[in-house]
mmCIF file with all atom_site columns, C-alpha atoms in Angstrom:
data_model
loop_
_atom_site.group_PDB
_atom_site.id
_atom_site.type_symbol
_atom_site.label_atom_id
_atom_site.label_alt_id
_atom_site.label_comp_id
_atom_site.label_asym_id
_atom_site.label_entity_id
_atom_site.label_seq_id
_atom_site.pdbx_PDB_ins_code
_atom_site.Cartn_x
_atom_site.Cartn_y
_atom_site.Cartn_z
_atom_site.occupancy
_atom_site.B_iso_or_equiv
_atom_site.pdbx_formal_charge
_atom_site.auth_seq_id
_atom_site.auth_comp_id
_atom_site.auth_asym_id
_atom_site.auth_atom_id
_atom_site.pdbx_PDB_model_num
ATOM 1   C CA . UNK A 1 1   ? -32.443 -23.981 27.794 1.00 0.00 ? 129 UNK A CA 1
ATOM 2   C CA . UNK A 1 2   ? -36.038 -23.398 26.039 1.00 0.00 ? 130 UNK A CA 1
ATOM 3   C CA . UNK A 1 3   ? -36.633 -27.628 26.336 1.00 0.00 ? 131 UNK A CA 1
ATOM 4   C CA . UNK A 1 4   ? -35.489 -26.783 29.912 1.00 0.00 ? 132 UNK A CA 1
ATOM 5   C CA . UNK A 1 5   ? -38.223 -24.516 30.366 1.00 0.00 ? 133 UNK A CA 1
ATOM 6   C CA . UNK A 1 6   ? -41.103 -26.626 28.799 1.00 0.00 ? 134 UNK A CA 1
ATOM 7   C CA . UNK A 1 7   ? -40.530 -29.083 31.567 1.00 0.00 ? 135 UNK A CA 1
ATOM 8   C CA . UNK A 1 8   ? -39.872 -27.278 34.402 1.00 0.00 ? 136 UNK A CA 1
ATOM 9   C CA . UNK A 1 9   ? -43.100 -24.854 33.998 1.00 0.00 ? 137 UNK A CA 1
ATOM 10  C CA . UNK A 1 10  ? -45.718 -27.318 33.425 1.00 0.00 ? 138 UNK A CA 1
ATOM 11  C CA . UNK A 1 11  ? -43.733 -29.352 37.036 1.00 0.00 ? 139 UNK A CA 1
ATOM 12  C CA . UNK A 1 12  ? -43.794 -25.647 38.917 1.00 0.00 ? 140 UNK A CA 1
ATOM 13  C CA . UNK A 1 13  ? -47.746 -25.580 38.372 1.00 0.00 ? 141 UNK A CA 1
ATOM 14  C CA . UNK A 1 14  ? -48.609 -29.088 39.062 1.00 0.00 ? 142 UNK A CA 1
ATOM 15  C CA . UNK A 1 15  ? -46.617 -28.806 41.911 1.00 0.00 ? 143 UNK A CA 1
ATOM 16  C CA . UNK A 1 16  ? -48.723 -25.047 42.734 1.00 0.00 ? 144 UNK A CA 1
ATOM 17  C CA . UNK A 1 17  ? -51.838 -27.017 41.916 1.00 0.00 ? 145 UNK A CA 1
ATOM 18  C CA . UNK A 1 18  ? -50.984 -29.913 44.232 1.00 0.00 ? 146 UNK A CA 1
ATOM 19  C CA . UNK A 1 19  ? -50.713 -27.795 47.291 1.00 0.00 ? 147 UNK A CA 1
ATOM 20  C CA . UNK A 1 20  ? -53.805 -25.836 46.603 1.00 0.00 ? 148 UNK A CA 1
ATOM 21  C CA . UNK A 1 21  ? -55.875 -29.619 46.123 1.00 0.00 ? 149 UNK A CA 1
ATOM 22  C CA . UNK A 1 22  ? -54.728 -30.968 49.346 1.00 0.00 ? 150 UNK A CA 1
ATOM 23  C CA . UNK A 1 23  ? -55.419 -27.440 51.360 1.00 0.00 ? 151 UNK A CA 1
ATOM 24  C CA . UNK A 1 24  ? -58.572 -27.355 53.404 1.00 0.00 ? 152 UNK A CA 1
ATOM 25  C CA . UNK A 1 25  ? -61.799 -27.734 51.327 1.00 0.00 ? 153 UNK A CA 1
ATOM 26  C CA . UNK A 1 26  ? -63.604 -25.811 53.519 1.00 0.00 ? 154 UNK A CA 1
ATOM 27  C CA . UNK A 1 27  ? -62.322 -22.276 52.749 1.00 0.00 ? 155 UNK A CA 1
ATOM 28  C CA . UNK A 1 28  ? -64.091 -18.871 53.372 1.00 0.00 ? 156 UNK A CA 1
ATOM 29  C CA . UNK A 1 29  ? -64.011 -16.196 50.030 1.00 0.00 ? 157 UNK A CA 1
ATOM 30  C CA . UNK A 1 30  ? -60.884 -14.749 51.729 1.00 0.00 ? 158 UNK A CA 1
ATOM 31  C CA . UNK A 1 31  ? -58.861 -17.687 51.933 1.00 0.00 ? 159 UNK A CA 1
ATOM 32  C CA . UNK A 1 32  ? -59.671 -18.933 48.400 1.00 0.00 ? 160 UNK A CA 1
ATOM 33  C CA . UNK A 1 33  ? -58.845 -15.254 47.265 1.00 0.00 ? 161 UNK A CA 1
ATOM 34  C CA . UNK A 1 34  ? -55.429 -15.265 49.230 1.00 0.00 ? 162 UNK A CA 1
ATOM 35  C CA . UNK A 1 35  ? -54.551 -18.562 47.670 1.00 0.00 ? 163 UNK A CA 1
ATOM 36  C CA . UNK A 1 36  ? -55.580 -16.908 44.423 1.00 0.00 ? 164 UNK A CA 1
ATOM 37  C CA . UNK A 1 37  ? -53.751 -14.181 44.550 1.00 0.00 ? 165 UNK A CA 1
ATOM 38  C CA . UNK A 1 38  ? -50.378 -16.034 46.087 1.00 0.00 ? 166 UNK A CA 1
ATOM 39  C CA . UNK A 1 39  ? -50.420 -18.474 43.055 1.00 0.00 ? 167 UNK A CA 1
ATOM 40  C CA . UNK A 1 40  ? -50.589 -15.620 40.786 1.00 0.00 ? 168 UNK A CA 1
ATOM 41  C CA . UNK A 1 41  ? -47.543 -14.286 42.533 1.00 0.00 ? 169 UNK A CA 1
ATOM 42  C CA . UNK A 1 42  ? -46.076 -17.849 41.901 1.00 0.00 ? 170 UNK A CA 1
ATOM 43  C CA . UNK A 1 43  ? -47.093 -17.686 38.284 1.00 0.00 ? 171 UNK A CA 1
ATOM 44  C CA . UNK A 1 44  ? -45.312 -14.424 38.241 1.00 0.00 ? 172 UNK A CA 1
ATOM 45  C CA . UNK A 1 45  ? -42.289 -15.253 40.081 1.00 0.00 ? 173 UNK A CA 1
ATOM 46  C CA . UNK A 1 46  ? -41.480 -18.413 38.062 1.00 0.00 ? 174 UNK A CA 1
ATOM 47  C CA . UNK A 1 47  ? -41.407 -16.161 34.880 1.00 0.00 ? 175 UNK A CA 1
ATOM 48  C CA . UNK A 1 48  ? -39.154 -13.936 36.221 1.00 0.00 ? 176 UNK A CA 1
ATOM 49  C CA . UNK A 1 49  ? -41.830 -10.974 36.674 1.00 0.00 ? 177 UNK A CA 1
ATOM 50  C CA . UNK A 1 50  ? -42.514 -9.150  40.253 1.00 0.00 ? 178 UNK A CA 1
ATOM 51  C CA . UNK A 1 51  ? -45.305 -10.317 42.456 1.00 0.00 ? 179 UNK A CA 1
ATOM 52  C CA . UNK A 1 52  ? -48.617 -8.139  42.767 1.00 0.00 ? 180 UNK A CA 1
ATOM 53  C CA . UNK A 1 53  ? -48.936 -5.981  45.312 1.00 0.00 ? 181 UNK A CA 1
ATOM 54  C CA . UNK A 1 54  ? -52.149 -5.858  47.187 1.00 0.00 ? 182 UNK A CA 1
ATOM 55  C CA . UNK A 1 55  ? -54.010 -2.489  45.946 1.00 0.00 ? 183 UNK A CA 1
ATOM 56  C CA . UNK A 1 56  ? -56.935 -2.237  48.901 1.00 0.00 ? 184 UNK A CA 1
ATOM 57  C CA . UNK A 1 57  ? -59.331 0.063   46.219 1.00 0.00 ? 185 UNK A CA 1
ATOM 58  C CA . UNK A 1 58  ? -58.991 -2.488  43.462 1.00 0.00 ? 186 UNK A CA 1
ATOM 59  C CA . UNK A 1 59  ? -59.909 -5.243  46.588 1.00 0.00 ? 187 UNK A CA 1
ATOM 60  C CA . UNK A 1 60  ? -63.057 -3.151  47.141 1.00 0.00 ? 188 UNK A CA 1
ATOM 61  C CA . UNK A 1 61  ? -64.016 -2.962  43.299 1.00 0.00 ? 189 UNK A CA 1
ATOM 62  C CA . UNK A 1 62  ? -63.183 -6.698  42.616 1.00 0.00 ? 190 UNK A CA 1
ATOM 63  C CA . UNK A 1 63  ? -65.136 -7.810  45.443 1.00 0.00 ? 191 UNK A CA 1
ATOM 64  C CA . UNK A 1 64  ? -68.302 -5.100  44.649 1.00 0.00 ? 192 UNK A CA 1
ATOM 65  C CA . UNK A 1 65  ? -68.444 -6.382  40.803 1.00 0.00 ? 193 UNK A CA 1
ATOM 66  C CA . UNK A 1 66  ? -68.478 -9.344  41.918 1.00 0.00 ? 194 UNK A CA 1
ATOM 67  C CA . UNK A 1 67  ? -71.312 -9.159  44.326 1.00 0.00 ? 195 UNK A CA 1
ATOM 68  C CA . UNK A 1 68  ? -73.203 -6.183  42.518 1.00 0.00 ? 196 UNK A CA 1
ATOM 69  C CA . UNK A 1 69  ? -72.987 -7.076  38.932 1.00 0.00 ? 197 UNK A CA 1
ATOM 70  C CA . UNK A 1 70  ? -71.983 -10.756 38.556 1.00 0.00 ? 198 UNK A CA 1
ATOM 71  C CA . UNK A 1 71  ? -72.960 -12.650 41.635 1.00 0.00 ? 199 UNK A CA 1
ATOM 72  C CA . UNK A 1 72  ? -76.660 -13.496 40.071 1.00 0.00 ? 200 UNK A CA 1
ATOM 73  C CA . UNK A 1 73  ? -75.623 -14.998 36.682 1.00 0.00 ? 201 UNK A CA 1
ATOM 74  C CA . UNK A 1 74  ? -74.779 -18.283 36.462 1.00 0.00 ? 202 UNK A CA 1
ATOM 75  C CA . UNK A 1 75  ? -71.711 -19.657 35.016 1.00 0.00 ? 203 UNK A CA 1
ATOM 76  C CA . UNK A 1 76  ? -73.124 -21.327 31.904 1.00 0.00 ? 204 UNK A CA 1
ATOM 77  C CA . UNK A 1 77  ? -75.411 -18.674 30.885 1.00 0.00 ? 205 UNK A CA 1
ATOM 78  C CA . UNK A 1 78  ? -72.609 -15.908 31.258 1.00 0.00 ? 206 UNK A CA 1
ATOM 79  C CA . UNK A 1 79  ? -71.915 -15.335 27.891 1.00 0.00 ? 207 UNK A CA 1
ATOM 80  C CA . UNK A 1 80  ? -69.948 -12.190 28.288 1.00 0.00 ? 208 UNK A CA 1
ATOM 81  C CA . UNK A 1 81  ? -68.045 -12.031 31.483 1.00 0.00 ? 209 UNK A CA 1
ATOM 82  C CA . UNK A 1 82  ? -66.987 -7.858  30.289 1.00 0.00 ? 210 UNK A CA 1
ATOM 83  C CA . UNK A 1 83  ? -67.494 -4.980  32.877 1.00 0.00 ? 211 UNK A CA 1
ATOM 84  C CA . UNK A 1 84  ? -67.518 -1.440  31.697 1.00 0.00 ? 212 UNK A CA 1
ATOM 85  C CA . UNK A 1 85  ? -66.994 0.259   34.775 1.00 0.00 ? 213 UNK A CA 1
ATOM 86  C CA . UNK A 1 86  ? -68.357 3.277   33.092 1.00 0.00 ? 214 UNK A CA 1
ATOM 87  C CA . UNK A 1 87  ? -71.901 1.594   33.579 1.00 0.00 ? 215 UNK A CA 1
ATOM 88  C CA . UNK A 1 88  ? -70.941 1.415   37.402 1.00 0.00 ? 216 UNK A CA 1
ATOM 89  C CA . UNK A 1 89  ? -70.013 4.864   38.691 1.00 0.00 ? 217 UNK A CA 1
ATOM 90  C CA . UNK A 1 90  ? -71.680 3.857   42.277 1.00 0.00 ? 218 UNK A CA 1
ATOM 91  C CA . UNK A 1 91  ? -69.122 1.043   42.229 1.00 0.00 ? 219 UNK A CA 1
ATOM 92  C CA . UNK A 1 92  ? -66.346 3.369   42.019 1.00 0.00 ? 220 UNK A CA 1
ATOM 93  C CA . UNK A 1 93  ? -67.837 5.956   44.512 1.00 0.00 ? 221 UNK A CA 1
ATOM 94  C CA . UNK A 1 94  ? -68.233 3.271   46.871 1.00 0.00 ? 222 UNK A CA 1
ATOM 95  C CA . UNK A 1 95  ? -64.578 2.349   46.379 1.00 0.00 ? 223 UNK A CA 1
ATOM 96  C CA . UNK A 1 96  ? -63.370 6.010   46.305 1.00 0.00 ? 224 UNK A CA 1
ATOM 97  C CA . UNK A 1 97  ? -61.879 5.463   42.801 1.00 0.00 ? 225 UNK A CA 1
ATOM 98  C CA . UNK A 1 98  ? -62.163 8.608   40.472 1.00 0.00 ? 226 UNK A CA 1
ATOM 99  C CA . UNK A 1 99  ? -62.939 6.954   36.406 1.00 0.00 ? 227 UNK A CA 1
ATOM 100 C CA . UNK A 1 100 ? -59.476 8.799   35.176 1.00 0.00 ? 228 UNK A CA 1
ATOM 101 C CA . UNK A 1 101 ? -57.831 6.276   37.586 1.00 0.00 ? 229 UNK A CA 1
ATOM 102 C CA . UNK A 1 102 ? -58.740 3.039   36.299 1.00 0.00 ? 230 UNK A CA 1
ATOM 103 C CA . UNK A 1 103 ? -57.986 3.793   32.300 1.00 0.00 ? 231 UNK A CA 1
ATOM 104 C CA . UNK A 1 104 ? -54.882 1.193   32.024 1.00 0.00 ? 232 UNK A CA 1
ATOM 105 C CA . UNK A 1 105 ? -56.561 -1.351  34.599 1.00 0.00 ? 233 UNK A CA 1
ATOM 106 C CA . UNK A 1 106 ? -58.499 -4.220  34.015 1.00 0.00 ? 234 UNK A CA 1
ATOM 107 C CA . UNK A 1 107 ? -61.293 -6.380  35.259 1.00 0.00 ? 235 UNK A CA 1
ATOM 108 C CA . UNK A 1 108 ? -61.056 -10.202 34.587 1.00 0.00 ? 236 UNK A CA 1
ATOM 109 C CA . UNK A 1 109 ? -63.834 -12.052 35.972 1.00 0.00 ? 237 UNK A CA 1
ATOM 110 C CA . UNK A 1 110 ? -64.111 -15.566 35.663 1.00 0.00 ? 238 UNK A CA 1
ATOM 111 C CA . UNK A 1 111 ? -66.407 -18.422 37.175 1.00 0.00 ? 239 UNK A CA 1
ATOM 112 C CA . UNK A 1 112 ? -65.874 -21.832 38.524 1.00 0.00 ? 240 UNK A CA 1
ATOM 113 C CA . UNK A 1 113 ? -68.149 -23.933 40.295 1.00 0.00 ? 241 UNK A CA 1
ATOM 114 C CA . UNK A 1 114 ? -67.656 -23.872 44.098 1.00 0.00 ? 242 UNK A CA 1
ATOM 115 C CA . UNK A 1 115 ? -64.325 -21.554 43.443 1.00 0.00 ? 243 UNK A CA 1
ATOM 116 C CA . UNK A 1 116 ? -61.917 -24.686 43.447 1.00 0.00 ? 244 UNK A CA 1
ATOM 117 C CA . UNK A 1 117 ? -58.672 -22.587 43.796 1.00 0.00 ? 245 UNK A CA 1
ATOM 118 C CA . UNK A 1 118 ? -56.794 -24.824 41.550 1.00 0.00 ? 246 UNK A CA 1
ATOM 119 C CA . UNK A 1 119 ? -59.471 -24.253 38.708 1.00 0.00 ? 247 UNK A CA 1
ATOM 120 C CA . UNK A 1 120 ? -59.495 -20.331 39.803 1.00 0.00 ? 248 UNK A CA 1
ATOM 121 C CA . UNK A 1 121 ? -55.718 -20.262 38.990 1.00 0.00 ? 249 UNK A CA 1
ATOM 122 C CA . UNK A 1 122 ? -55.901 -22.201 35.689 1.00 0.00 ? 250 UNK A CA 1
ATOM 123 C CA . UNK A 1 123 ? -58.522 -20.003 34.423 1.00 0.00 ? 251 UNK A CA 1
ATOM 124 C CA . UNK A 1 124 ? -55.983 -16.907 34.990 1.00 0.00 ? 252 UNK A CA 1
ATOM 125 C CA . UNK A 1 125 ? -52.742 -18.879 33.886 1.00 0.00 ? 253 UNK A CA 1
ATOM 126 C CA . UNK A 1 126 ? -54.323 -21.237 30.873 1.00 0.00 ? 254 UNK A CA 1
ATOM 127 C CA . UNK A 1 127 ? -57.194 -18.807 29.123 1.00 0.00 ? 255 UNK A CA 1
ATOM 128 C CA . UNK A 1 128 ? -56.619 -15.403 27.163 1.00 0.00 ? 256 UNK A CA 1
ATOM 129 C CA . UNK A 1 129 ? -56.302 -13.746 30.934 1.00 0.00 ? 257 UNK A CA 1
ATOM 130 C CA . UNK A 1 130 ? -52.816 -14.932 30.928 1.00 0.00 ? 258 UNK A CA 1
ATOM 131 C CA . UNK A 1 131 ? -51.840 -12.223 28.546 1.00 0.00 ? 259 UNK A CA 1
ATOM 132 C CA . UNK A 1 132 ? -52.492 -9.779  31.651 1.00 0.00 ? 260 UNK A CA 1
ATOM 133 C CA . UNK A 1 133 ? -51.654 -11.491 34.341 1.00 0.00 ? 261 UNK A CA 1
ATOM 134 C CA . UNK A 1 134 ? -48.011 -12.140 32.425 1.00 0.00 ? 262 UNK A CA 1
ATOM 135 C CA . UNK A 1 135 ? -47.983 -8.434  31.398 1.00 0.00 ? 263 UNK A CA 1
ATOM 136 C CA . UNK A 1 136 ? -45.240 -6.355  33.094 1.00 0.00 ? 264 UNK A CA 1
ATOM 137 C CA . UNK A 1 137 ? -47.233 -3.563  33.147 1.00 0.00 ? 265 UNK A CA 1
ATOM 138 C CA . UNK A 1 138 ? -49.467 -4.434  35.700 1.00 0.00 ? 266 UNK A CA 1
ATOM 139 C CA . UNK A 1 139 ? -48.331 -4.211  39.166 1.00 0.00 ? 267 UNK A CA 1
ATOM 140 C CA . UNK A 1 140 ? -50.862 -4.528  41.834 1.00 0.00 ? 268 UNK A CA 1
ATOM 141 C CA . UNK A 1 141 ? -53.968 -6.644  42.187 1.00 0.00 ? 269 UNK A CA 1
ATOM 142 C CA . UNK A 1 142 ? -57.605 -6.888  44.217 1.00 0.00 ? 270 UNK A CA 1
ATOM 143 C CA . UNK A 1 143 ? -59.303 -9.881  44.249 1.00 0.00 ? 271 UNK A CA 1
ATOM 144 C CA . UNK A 1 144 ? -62.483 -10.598 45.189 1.00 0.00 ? 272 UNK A CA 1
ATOM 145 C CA . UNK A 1 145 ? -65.533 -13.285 44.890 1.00 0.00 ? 273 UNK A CA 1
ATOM 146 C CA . UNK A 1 146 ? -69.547 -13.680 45.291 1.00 0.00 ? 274 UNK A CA 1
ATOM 147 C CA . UNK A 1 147 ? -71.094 -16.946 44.151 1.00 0.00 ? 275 UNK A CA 1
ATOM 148 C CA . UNK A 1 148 ? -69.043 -19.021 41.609 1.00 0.00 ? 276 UNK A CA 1
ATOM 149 C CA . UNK A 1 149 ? -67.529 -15.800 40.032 1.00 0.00 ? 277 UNK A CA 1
ATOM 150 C CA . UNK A 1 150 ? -63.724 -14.355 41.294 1.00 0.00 ? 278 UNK A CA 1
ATOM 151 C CA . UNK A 1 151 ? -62.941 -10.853 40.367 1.00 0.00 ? 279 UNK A CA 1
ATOM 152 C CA . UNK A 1 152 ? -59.066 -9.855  39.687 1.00 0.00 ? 280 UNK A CA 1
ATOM 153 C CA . UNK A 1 153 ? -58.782 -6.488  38.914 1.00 0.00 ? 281 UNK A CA 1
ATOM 154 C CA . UNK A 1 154 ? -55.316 -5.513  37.912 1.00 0.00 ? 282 UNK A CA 1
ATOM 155 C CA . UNK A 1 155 ? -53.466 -1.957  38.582 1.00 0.00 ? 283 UNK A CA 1
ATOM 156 C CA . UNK A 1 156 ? -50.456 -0.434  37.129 1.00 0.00 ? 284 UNK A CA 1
ATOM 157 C CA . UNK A 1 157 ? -48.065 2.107   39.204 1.00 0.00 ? 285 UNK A CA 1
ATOM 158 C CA . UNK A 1 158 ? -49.256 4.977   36.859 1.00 0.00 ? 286 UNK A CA 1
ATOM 159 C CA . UNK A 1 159 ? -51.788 7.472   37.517 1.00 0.00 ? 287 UNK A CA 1
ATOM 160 C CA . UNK A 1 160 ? -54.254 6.769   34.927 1.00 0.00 ? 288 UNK A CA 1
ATOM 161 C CA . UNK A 1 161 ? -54.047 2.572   36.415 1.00 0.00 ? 289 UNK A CA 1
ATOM 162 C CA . UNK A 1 162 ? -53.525 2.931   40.489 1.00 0.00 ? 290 UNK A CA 1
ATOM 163 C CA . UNK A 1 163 ? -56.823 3.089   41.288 1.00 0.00 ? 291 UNK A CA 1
ATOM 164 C CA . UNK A 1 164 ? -56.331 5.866   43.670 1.00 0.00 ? 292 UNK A CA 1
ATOM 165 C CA . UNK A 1 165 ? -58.011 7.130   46.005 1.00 0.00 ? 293 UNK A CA 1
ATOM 166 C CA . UNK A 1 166 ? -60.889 9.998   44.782 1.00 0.00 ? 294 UNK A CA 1
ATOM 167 C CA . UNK A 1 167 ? -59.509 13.385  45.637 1.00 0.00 ? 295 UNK A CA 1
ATOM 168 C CA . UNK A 1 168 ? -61.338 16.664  44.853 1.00 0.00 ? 296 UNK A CA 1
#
């Protein structure tokens, strides 16, 4: 069963990669973020985890870190790809997120030349990110892109991960 495994996962993602290579290279940020996010689902799906749902506030605070904070560094020079969203309280404002609410999420930016989807997706399934996008605990995603960098930021159905809504 486990030699089973070894070659059916590495067929499952060349066969995920394959349809994002011969999908329209001309894609807008949404489309390349869709793809993202539905071959993270795959990912998921194949290892017998549930898919992501979409969470629309941790859309809106992927897609500002990645156009506020990251958008202006280039790949190669980005030696810490971290955000502390503690340094960003606009962000969350913006967003409607309250801080308490984001405590068991995370932000996992990455960069790729040109945001080839295929090379998006192996930097999420290959790299130390896999460890959270194959963690049960997380539940819902937001993706979002400026430049080369794509933003995941991953939510869990608890209070102190849902990135609700700011309610006073």
């Amino acid at each position: 069963m486990a030699s089973l495994k070894l070659v059916v996962r590495p067929f499952v993602l060349a066969l995920l990669h394959a349809i994002f290579l011969f999908s329209s290279s001309v894609l807008s940020d949404g489309d390349v973020a869709g793809m993202v996010l539905a071959g993270l689902n795959s990912h998921r799906t194949f290892l017998g985890l549930p898919a992501f749902t979409d969470n629309e506030n941790a859309d809106c605070l992927a897609g500002k870190i990645a156009l506020n904070v990251l958008m202006d560094q280039q790949c190669d020079t980005a030696s810490d790809n971290s955000v502390e969203l503690d340094k960003y309280p606009e962000l969350l404002s913006d967003c409607g997120i309250y801080i308490n609410q984001t405590k068991d999420g995370v932000i996992l930016p990455v960069c790729v030349a040109t945001l080839v989807p295929t090379l998006v997706l192996t930097n999420y399934t290959y790299t130390h990110f896999a460890n959270y996008i194959n963690d049960w605990r997380f539940t819902g995603a937001g993706i979002g892109s400026g430049g080369d960098w794509m933003v995941v930021v991953l939510s869990t159905n608890t209070p102190e991960g849902s990135f609700g809504l700011f309610t006073k």
